Structure formats: C-alpha cells, structure tokens
mmCIF file of C-alpha atoms in Angstrom:
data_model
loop_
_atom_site.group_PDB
_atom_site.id
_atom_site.type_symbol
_atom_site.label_atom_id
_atom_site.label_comp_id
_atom_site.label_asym_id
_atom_site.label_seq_id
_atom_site.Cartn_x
_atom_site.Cartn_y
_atom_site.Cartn_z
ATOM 1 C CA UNK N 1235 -15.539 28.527 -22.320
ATOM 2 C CA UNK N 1236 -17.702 26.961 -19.750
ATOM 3 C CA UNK N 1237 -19.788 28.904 -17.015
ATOM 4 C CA UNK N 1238 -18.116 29.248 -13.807
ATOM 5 C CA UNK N 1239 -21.021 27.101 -12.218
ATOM 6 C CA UNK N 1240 -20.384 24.694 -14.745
ATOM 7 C CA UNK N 1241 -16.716 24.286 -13.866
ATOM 8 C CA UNK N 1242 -17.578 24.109 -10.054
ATOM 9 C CA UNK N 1243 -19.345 20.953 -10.257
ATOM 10 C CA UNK N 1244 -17.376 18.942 -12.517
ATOM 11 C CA UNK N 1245 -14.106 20.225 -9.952
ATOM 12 C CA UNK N 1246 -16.534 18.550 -7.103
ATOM 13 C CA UNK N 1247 -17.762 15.532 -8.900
ATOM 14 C CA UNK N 1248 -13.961 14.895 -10.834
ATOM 15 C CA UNK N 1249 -13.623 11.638 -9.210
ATOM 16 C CA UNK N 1250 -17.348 10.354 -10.417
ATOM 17 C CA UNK N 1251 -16.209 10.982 -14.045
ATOM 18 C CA UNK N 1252 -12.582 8.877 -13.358
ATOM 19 C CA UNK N 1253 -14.333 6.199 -12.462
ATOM 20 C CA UNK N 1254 -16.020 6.088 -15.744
ATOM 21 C CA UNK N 1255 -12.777 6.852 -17.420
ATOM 22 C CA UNK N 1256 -11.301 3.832 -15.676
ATOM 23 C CA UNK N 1257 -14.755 1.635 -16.543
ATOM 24 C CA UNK N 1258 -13.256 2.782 -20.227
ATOM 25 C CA UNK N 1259 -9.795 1.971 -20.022
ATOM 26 C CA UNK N 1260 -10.413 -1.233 -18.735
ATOM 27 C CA UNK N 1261 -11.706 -1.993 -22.396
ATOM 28 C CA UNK N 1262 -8.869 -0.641 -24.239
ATOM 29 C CA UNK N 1263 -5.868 -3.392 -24.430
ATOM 30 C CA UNK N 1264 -3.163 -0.302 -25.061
ATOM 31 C CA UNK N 1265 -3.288 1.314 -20.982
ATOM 32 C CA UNK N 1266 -1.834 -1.110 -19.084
ATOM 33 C CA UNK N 1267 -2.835 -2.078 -15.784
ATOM 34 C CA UNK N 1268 -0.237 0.201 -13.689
ATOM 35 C CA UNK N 1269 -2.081 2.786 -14.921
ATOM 36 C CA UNK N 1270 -5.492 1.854 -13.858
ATOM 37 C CA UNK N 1271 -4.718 0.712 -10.436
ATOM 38 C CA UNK N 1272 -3.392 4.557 -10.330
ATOM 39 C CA UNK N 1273 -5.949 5.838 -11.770
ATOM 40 C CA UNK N 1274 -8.299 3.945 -9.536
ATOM 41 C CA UNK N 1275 -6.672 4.538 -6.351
ATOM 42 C CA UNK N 1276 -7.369 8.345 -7.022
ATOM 43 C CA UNK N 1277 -11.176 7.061 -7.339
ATOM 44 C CA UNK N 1278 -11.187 5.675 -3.788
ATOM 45 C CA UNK N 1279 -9.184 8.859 -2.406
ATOM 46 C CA UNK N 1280 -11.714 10.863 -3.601
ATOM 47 C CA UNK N 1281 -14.730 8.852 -2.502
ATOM 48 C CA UNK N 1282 -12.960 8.676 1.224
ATOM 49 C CA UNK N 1283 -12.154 12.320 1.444
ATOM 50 C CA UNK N 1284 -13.762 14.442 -0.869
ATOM 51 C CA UNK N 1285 -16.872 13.339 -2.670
ATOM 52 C CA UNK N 1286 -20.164 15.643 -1.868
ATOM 53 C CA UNK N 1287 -22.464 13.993 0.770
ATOM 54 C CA UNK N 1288 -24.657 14.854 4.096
ATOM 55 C CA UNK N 1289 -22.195 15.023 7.298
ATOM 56 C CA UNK N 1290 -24.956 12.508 9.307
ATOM 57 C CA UNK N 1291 -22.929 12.986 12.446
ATOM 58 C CA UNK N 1292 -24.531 12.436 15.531
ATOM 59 C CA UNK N 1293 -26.301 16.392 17.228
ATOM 60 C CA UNK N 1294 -26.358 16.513 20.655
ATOM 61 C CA UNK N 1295 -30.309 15.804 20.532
ATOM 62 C CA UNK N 1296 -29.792 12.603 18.374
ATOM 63 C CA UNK N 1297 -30.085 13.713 15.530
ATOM 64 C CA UNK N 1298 -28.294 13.661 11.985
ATOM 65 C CA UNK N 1299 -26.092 16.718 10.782
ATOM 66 C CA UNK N 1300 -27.625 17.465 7.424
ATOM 67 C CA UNK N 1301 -24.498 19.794 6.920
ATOM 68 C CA UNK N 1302 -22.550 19.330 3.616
ATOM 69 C CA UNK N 1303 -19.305 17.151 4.082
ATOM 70 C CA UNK N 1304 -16.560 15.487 1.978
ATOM 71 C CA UNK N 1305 -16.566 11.706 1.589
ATOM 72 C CA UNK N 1306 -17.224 8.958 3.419
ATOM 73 C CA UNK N 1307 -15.317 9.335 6.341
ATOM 74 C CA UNK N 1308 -15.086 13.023 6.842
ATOM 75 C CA UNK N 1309 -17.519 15.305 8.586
ATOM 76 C CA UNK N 1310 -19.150 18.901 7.455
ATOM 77 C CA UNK N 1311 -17.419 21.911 9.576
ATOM 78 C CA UNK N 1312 -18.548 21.948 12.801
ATOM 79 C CA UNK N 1313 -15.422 20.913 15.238
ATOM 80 C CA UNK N 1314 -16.859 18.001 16.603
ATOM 81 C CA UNK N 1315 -18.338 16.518 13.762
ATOM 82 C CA UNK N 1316 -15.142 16.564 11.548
ATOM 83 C CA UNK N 1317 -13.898 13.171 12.645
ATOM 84 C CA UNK N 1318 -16.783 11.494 14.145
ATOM 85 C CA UNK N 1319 -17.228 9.123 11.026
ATOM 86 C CA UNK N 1320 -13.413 8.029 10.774
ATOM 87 C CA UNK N 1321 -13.552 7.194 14.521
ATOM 88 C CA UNK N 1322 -16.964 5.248 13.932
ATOM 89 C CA UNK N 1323 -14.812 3.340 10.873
ATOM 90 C CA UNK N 1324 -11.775 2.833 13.253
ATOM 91 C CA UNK N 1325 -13.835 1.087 15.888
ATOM 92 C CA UNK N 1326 -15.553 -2.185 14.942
ATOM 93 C CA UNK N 1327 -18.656 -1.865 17.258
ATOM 94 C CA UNK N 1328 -19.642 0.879 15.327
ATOM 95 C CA UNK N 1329 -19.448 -0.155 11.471
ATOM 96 C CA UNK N 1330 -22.623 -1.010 11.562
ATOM 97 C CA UNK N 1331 -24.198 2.854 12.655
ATOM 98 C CA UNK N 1332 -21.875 3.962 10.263
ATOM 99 C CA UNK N 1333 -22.934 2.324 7.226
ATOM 100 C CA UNK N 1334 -27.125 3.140 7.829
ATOM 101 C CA UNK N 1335 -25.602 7.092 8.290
ATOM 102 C CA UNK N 1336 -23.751 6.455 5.106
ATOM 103 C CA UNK N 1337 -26.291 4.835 3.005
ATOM 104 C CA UNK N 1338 -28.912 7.459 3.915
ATOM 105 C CA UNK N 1339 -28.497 9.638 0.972
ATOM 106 C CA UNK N 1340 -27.916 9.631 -2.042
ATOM 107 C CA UNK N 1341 -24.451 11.392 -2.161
ATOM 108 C CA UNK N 1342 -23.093 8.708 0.204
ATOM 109 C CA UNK N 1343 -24.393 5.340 -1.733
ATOM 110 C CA UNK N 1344 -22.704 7.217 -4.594
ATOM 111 C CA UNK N 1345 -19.482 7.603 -2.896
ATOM 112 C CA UNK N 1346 -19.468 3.883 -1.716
ATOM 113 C CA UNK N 1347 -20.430 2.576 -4.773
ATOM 114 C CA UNK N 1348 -17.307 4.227 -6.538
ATOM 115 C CA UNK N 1349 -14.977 3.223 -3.666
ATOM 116 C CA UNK N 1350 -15.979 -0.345 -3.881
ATOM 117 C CA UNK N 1351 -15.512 -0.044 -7.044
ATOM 118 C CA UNK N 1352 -12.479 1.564 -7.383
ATOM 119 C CA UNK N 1353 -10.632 -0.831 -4.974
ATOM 120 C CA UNK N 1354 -12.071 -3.665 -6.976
ATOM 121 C CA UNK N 1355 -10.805 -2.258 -10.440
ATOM 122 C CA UNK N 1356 -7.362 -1.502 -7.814
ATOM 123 C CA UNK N 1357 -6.944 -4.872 -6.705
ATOM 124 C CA UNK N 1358 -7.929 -6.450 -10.197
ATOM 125 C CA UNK N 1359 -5.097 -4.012 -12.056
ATOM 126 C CA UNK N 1360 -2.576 -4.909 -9.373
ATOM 127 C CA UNK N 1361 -2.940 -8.751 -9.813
ATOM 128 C CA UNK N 1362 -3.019 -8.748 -13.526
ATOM 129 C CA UNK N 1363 0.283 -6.401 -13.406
ATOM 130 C CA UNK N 1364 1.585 -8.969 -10.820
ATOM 131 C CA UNK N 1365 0.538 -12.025 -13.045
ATOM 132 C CA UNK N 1366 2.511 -10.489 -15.947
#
C-alpha cells in the first residue's frame, strides 16, 4: 500500500502521468485514435484547471501572488485573484502579461507544455479518426 503522501501527489500530478500514457499509446497500433483524443482532452483540462503552479496574480503593490493555484488560468484563493488570469486570457491586450506570469515558474511551463501538447496529440487523433 502506498503512503498517504505518496498517493497525494500522484492525485495532484495525475494529468502529468496521462500525458505520458498518451505519448505511449500513440505507439501502440491497437488504441485507436478516439481514444487518445479523449484521453488527451483530459490532459489539457487538467493543465487549464488543475495542475499545481504559483497564482502570479497581480497584489495591490504590484506584485506577484506566490500563493498555490490550479492551472493555467485559475488563481490561488484569495477572492480577487481567482479569475484574474482567465480574464487576462479572455482579453487580447493582455496575452502577452499573461504568458511572462505563466512562464515564471516552473509549475506553469509544465502545465503549458502538456496543454500544447495535449491539444496537439487532440487535434492529430481527431484528424486521423476523421481521415479514416
């Protein structure tokens, strides 16, 4: 049986390891591709809403939030943090702040990597399934 700590952070970090399951299944000719564009859709809902990063909302004096949050465009628990990033990704003249508050940690190039990923191996799956 694994340690209780043990099963906390592989429930937190479940979408990092389903994106290396779907790296996998994408060499196996028996899944078909309906079931990786699932499978990979679950990646990018998981890097949006729920993989571990800094909250890097704005404070009142300028500075980052360094509070724990979940994915990219969710903030940590403080009321007006919670949606400051999805109204940064909404509006275009902010994309830009958003993605240098994103890419400042490690937790959040993590989670971007796997959603571009994820919609790639997405998008890829659909087409082939399409194609067939």
């Amino acid at each position: 049986m694994a340690k209780k700590s043990t099963r906390r952070l592989l429930g937190s970090l479940w979408g990092y390891l389903l994106l290396a399951a779907v790296i996998w299944l994408w060499f196996l000719p028996s899944i078909g591709p309906g079931v990786i564009a699932a499978l990979s859709g679950f990646v990018v809902l998981y890097s949006l809403f729920q993989a571990p990063m800094w909250c890097c909302a704005e404070n009142r004096d300028g500075g980052l939030c360094r509070n724990n949050a979940y994915g990219l465009l969710l903030g940590c628990h403080f009321r007006q943090h919670k949606w400051q990033k999805l109204k940064m990704a909404v509006r275009q003249q902010y994309w830009g702040k958003l993605g240098r508050r994103v890419f400042s940690g490690v937790g959040g190039q993590a989670a971007t990597f796997s959603a571009f990923a994820g919609m790639l191996s997405a998008c890829v799956a659909t087409a082939t399934l399409i194609a067939k």
